[in-house]
CSV table of C-alpha atoms in Angstrom, one decimal:
chain,number,residue,atom,x,y,z
Q,95,MET,CA,-86.2,223.7,-47.5
Q,96,ALA,CA,-88.2,221.2,-45.6
Q,97,SER,CA,-90.2,218.5,-47.3
Q,98,ASN,CA,-93.1,216.5,-45.9
Q,99,GLY,CA,-92.0,213.1,-44.7
Q,100,GLU,CA,-94.0,210.2,-43.4
Q,101,ASN,CA,-97.2,211.4,-41.7
Q,102,GLY,CA,-96.3,215.0,-42.7
Q,103,ARG,CA,-93.7,215.3,-39.9
Q,104,HIS,CA,-90.9,217.7,-40.2
Q,105,GLN,CA,-87.8,216.8,-42.2
Q,106,GLU,CA,-85.8,220.1,-42.0
Q,107,VAL,CA,-82.3,219.7,-40.6
Q,108,GLY,CA,-82.2,221.0,-37.0
Q,109,HIS,CA,-85.9,221.3,-37.0
Q,110,LYS,CA,-87.5,221.5,-33.5
Q,111,SER,CA,-90.9,223.1,-34.0
Q,112,LEU,CA,-93.8,221.6,-32.1
Q,113,LEU,CA,-96.2,222.7,-34.8
Q,114,GLN,CA,-98.0,219.7,-36.3
Q,115,SER,CA,-98.0,221.1,-39.8
Q,116,ASP,CA,-94.7,221.2,-41.7
Q,117,ALA,CA,-96.2,223.7,-44.1
Q,118,LEU,CA,-97.2,226.0,-41.3
Q,119,TYR,CA,-93.7,226.0,-39.8
Q,120,GLN,CA,-92.1,226.5,-43.2
Q,121,TYR,CA,-94.5,229.5,-43.8
Q,122,ILE,CA,-93.2,231.1,-40.5
Q,123,LEU,CA,-89.6,230.6,-41.6
Q,124,GLU,CA,-90.0,231.8,-45.1
Q,125,THR,CA,-92.3,234.7,-44.3
Q,126,SER,CA,-91.0,236.1,-41.1
Q,127,VAL,CA,-87.7,234.5,-40.1
Q,128,TYR,CA,-85.4,233.9,-43.1
Q,129,PRO,CA,-86.0,237.2,-44.9
Q,130,ARG,CA,-84.9,239.1,-41.7
Q,131,GLU,CA,-82.2,236.7,-40.6
Q,132,PRO,CA,-78.8,238.5,-40.4
Q,133,GLU,CA,-76.2,237.2,-42.9
Q,134,ALA,CA,-73.9,236.0,-40.1
Q,135,MET,CA,-76.7,234.0,-38.5
Q,136,LYS,CA,-77.7,232.5,-41.8
Q,137,GLU,CA,-74.1,231.5,-42.5
Q,138,LEU,CA,-73.7,229.8,-39.1
Q,139,ARG,CA,-77.0,228.1,-39.4
Q,140,GLU,CA,-76.0,226.6,-42.7
Q,141,ILE,CA,-72.6,225.5,-41.3
Q,142,THR,CA,-74.3,223.9,-38.3
Q,143,ALA,CA,-76.7,222.0,-40.5
Q,144,LYS,CA,-73.7,219.9,-41.7
Q,145,HIS,CA,-72.8,218.9,-38.2
Q,146,PRO,CA,-73.9,215.3,-37.2
Q,147,TRP,CA,-75.4,216.7,-34.0
Q,148,ASN,CA,-77.3,219.5,-35.8
Q,149,LEU,CA,-80.4,218.9,-33.8
Q,150,MET,CA,-78.6,220.5,-30.8
Q,151,THR,CA,-78.7,223.9,-32.4
Q,152,THR,CA,-81.2,226.6,-31.6
Q,153,SER,CA,-83.9,226.9,-34.3
Q,154,ALA,CA,-83.9,230.0,-36.5
Q,155,ASP,CA,-87.3,231.2,-35.2
Q,156,GLU,CA,-86.1,230.8,-31.6
Q,157,GLY,CA,-82.9,232.7,-32.4
Q,158,GLN,CA,-85.1,235.5,-33.8
Q,159,PHE,CA,-87.2,235.5,-30.6
Q,160,LEU,CA,-84.2,235.6,-28.3
Q,161,ASN,CA,-82.7,238.5,-30.3
Q,162,MET,CA,-85.8,240.6,-30.0
Q,163,LEU,CA,-86.4,239.7,-26.3
Q,164,LEU,CA,-82.9,240.8,-25.4
Q,165,LYS,CA,-83.5,244.1,-27.1
Q,166,LEU,CA,-86.8,244.6,-25.4
Q,167,ILE,CA,-85.3,244.2,-21.9
Q,168,ASN,CA,-82.2,246.2,-22.8
Q,169,ALA,CA,-79.9,243.4,-21.7
Q,170,LYS,CA,-76.2,244.1,-21.3
Q,171,ASN,CA,-74.7,241.5,-19.0
Q,172,THR,CA,-75.8,237.9,-20.0
Q,173,MET,CA,-74.8,234.3,-19.6
Q,174,GLU,CA,-75.3,231.2,-21.7
Q,175,ILE,CA,-74.9,227.7,-20.5
Q,176,GLY,CA,-74.7,225.3,-23.4
Q,177,VAL,CA,-73.3,226.9,-26.6
Q,178,PHE,CA,-72.8,224.2,-29.2
Q,179,THR,CA,-71.7,226.0,-32.4
Q,180,GLY,CA,-73.0,229.3,-31.1
Q,181,TYR,CA,-76.2,230.2,-33.1
Q,182,SER,CA,-78.1,231.4,-30.0
Q,183,LEU,CA,-74.8,233.0,-28.8
Q,184,LEU,CA,-74.6,235.0,-32.0
Q,185,ALA,CA,-78.2,236.0,-31.7
Q,186,THR,CA,-77.5,237.3,-28.2
Q,187,ALA,CA,-74.3,239.1,-29.2
Q,188,MET,CA,-76.1,240.9,-32.0
Q,189,ALA,CA,-78.7,242.1,-29.6
Q,190,LEU,CA,-76.3,243.5,-27.0
Q,191,PRO,CA,-74.8,247.0,-27.0
Q,192,ASP,CA,-71.1,247.2,-28.0
Q,193,ASP,CA,-70.0,247.0,-24.4
Q,194,GLY,CA,-72.3,244.1,-23.6
Q,195,LYS,CA,-70.9,240.9,-22.3
Q,196,ILE,CA,-71.8,237.2,-22.5
Q,197,LEU,CA,-70.3,234.6,-20.2
Q,198,ALA,CA,-70.6,231.5,-22.4
Q,199,MET,CA,-69.9,228.0,-21.0
Q,200,ASP,CA,-69.8,224.6,-22.7
Q,201,ILE,CA,-68.0,221.3,-22.2
Q,202,ASN,CA,-66.9,221.2,-25.8
Q,203,ARG,CA,-64.8,224.0,-27.2
Q,204,GLU,CA,-64.4,222.2,-30.5
Q,205,ASN,CA,-68.0,222.8,-31.4
Q,206,TYR,CA,-67.8,226.5,-30.3
Q,207,GLU,CA,-64.8,227.0,-32.6
Q,208,ILE,CA,-66.9,225.9,-35.6
Q,209,GLY,CA,-69.0,229.0,-35.2
Q,210,LEU,CA,-66.2,231.3,-33.9
Q,211,PRO,CA,-64.9,232.5,-37.3
Q,212,VAL,CA,-68.4,233.7,-38.2
Q,213,ILE,CA,-68.7,235.5,-34.8
Q,214,GLU,CA,-65.3,237.1,-35.3
Q,215,LYS,CA,-66.2,238.1,-38.9
Q,216,ALA,CA,-69.3,239.8,-37.6
Q,217,GLY,CA,-67.1,241.8,-35.2
Q,218,LEU,CA,-68.8,240.4,-32.0
Q,219,ALA,CA,-66.1,238.2,-30.4
Q,220,HIS,CA,-65.1,240.9,-28.0
Q,221,LYS,CA,-68.5,240.5,-26.2
Q,222,ILE,CA,-67.9,236.8,-25.4
Q,223,GLU,CA,-66.0,235.2,-22.7
Q,224,PHE,CA,-66.0,231.5,-23.4
Q,225,ARG,CA,-65.1,229.0,-20.7
Q,226,GLU,CA,-64.7,225.3,-21.5
Q,227,GLY,CA,-65.9,222.8,-18.9
Q,228,PRO,CA,-68.8,222.1,-16.6
Q,229,ALA,CA,-70.8,225.2,-15.6
Q,230,LEU,CA,-71.8,224.2,-12.0
Q,231,PRO,CA,-68.3,224.7,-10.5
Q,232,VAL,CA,-68.1,228.1,-12.2
Q,233,LEU,CA,-71.5,229.1,-10.8
Q,234,ASP,CA,-70.5,227.9,-7.3
Q,235,GLN,CA,-67.4,230.0,-7.4
Q,236,MET,CA,-69.3,233.0,-8.6
Q,237,ILE,CA,-71.7,232.7,-5.7
Q,238,GLU,CA,-68.9,232.2,-3.3
Q,239,ASP,CA,-67.2,235.3,-4.5
Q,240,GLY,CA,-70.3,237.3,-3.6
Q,241,LYS,CA,-69.8,240.1,-6.2
Q,242,TYR,CA,-72.0,238.5,-8.9
Q,243,HIS,CA,-75.2,238.3,-7.0
Q,244,GLY,CA,-78.0,239.9,-9.0
Q,245,SER,CA,-75.6,241.0,-11.7
Q,246,TYR,CA,-77.1,239.3,-14.8
Q,247,ASP,CA,-79.9,240.7,-17.0
Q,248,PHE,CA,-80.5,237.5,-18.9
Q,249,ILE,CA,-79.3,233.9,-18.7
Q,250,PHE,CA,-80.0,231.2,-21.3
Q,251,VAL,CA,-79.7,227.5,-20.5
Q,252,ASP,CA,-79.6,224.9,-23.2
Q,253,ALA,CA,-77.5,222.2,-21.7
Q,254,ASP,CA,-77.7,219.0,-19.8
Q,255,LYS,CA,-81.3,218.6,-18.8
Q,256,ASP,CA,-80.5,216.4,-15.8
Q,257,ASN,CA,-78.8,219.5,-14.2
Q,258,TYR,CA,-81.4,222.1,-15.0
Q,259,LEU,CA,-82.7,222.2,-11.4
Q,260,ASN,CA,-79.1,222.4,-10.2
Q,261,TYR,CA,-78.6,225.4,-12.5
Q,262,HIS,CA,-81.8,227.0,-11.3
Q,263,LYS,CA,-80.8,226.8,-7.7
Q,264,ARG,CA,-77.7,228.9,-8.5
Q,265,LEU,CA,-78.9,231.1,-11.3
Q,266,ILE,CA,-81.7,232.5,-9.2
Q,267,ASP,CA,-79.1,234.2,-7.1
Q,268,LEU,CA,-77.1,235.5,-10.1
Q,269,VAL,CA,-79.9,237.0,-12.2
Q,270,LYS,CA,-81.1,240.4,-11.1
Q,271,VAL,CA,-84.6,241.1,-9.7
Q,272,GLY,CA,-86.5,241.8,-12.9
Q,273,GLY,CA,-84.1,239.9,-15.0
Q,274,LEU,CA,-84.8,236.8,-17.0
Q,275,ILE,CA,-83.7,233.2,-17.1
Q,276,GLY,CA,-84.6,231.2,-20.2
Q,277,TYR,CA,-84.7,227.4,-20.0
Q,278,ASP,CA,-84.7,225.7,-23.4
Q,279,ASN,CA,-86.3,222.4,-24.4
Q,280,THR,CA,-89.0,222.4,-21.7
Q,281,LEU,CA,-91.5,220.6,-23.9
Q,282,TRP,CA,-88.8,218.1,-24.9
Q,283,ASN,CA,-90.0,216.9,-28.3
Q,284,GLY,CA,-93.5,216.9,-27.0
Q,285,SER,CA,-92.7,213.9,-24.7
Q,286,VAL,CA,-93.9,215.7,-21.6
Q,287,VAL,CA,-97.4,214.6,-22.5
Q,288,ALA,CA,-96.5,211.2,-23.9
Q,289,PRO,CA,-97.9,208.1,-22.2
Q,290,PRO,CA,-95.5,206.0,-20.1
Q,291,ASP,CA,-95.4,203.3,-22.7
Q,292,ALA,CA,-94.9,205.6,-25.7
Q,293,PRO,CA,-92.1,204.6,-28.1
Q,294,LEU,CA,-89.5,207.3,-27.5
Q,295,ARG,CA,-85.9,207.6,-28.5
Q,296,LYS,CA,-83.6,206.5,-25.6
Q,297,TYR,CA,-82.2,210.0,-24.9
Q,298,VAL,CA,-85.7,211.5,-25.1
Q,299,ARG,CA,-87.0,209.0,-22.5
Q,300,TYR,CA,-84.0,209.4,-20.3
Q,301,TYR,CA,-84.3,213.2,-20.0
Q,302,ARG,CA,-88.1,213.5,-20.0
Q,303,ASP,CA,-88.4,213.0,-16.2
Q,304,PHE,CA,-85.8,215.7,-15.5
Q,305,VAL,CA,-87.7,218.1,-17.8
Q,306,LEU,CA,-91.0,217.2,-16.1
Q,307,GLU,CA,-89.4,217.8,-12.6
Q,308,LEU,CA,-88.1,221.1,-13.8
Q,309,ASN,CA,-91.4,222.3,-15.1
Q,310,LYS,CA,-93.2,221.4,-11.9
Q,311,ALA,CA,-90.5,223.1,-9.8
Q,312,LEU,CA,-90.6,226.3,-11.9
Q,313,ALA,CA,-94.4,226.5,-11.7
Q,314,ALA,CA,-94.2,226.3,-7.9
Q,315,ASP,CA,-91.2,228.7,-7.3
Q,316,PRO,CA,-92.5,231.9,-5.6
Q,317,ARG,CA,-89.4,233.8,-6.5
Q,318,ILE,CA,-90.2,234.0,-10.2
Q,319,GLU,CA,-93.0,234.7,-12.7
Q,320,ILE,CA,-93.0,232.2,-15.6
Q,321,CYS,CA,-94.1,232.0,-19.2
Q,322,GLN,CA,-93.7,228.7,-21.1
Q,323,LEU,CA,-93.8,229.2,-24.9
Q,324,PRO,CA,-94.0,226.6,-27.7
Q,325,VAL,CA,-91.2,228.2,-29.6
Q,326,GLY,CA,-88.6,225.7,-30.9
Q,327,ASP,CA,-88.7,222.8,-28.5
Q,328,GLY,CA,-90.3,224.8,-25.8
Q,329,ILE,CA,-88.7,227.7,-23.8
Q,330,THR,CA,-89.7,228.7,-20.3
Q,331,LEU,CA,-89.0,232.3,-19.4
Q,332,CYS,CA,-88.5,233.0,-15.6
Q,333,ARG,CA,-88.6,236.6,-14.4
Q,334,ARG,CA,-87.1,237.0,-11.0
Q,335,ILE,CA,-89.4,238.9,-8.7
Q,336,SER,CA,-87.6,238.4,-5.3
């Protein structure tokens, strides 16, 4: 349960909503998200809440959104860059058919293994191919191989913001025409509209310019249609059209 803190700001562990009212966000969670949250996702969310870096996790409402989105587009072959403990990965695995696949990449296998027992208990581990290490070399190899062009239905990116544009340059070739790429954190704690002298946390200030650059580039990219949503910390969906 969240409680109102100073100035009514959110206190919930792992909370990322951009809604200004804590009570309104809690209403969404308690009315529409938590009652329909699968038991495995609830278990992983509660495990992740104890992690010192719990703010890195995907919020429960965003997990619900991704799960429904993947079902709506009938996704089967997907990729995730940035896994952490695997909450969004679990949401994805639950949405895919039994023969669906997720190529999941993260530089830290230890965090992934926190959530792996939950994923295994849910009978979904067979859908996931986890690779530890930087994603860019893997993407470069896939493009060089030639056989992966236009092969992905959906790609979710929640990783190093300073490489988002580098990811996009590669992922646009790997996602199919009509497929989606989702970039997470594109409103970046609301800092995208903060004045230059605003008192921001060091990591927020450092990555803000990269997020701003990404948003500008996506808006101007003629190969995609975009929709930026204030879900979680902001997610921009890019539908490849050419």
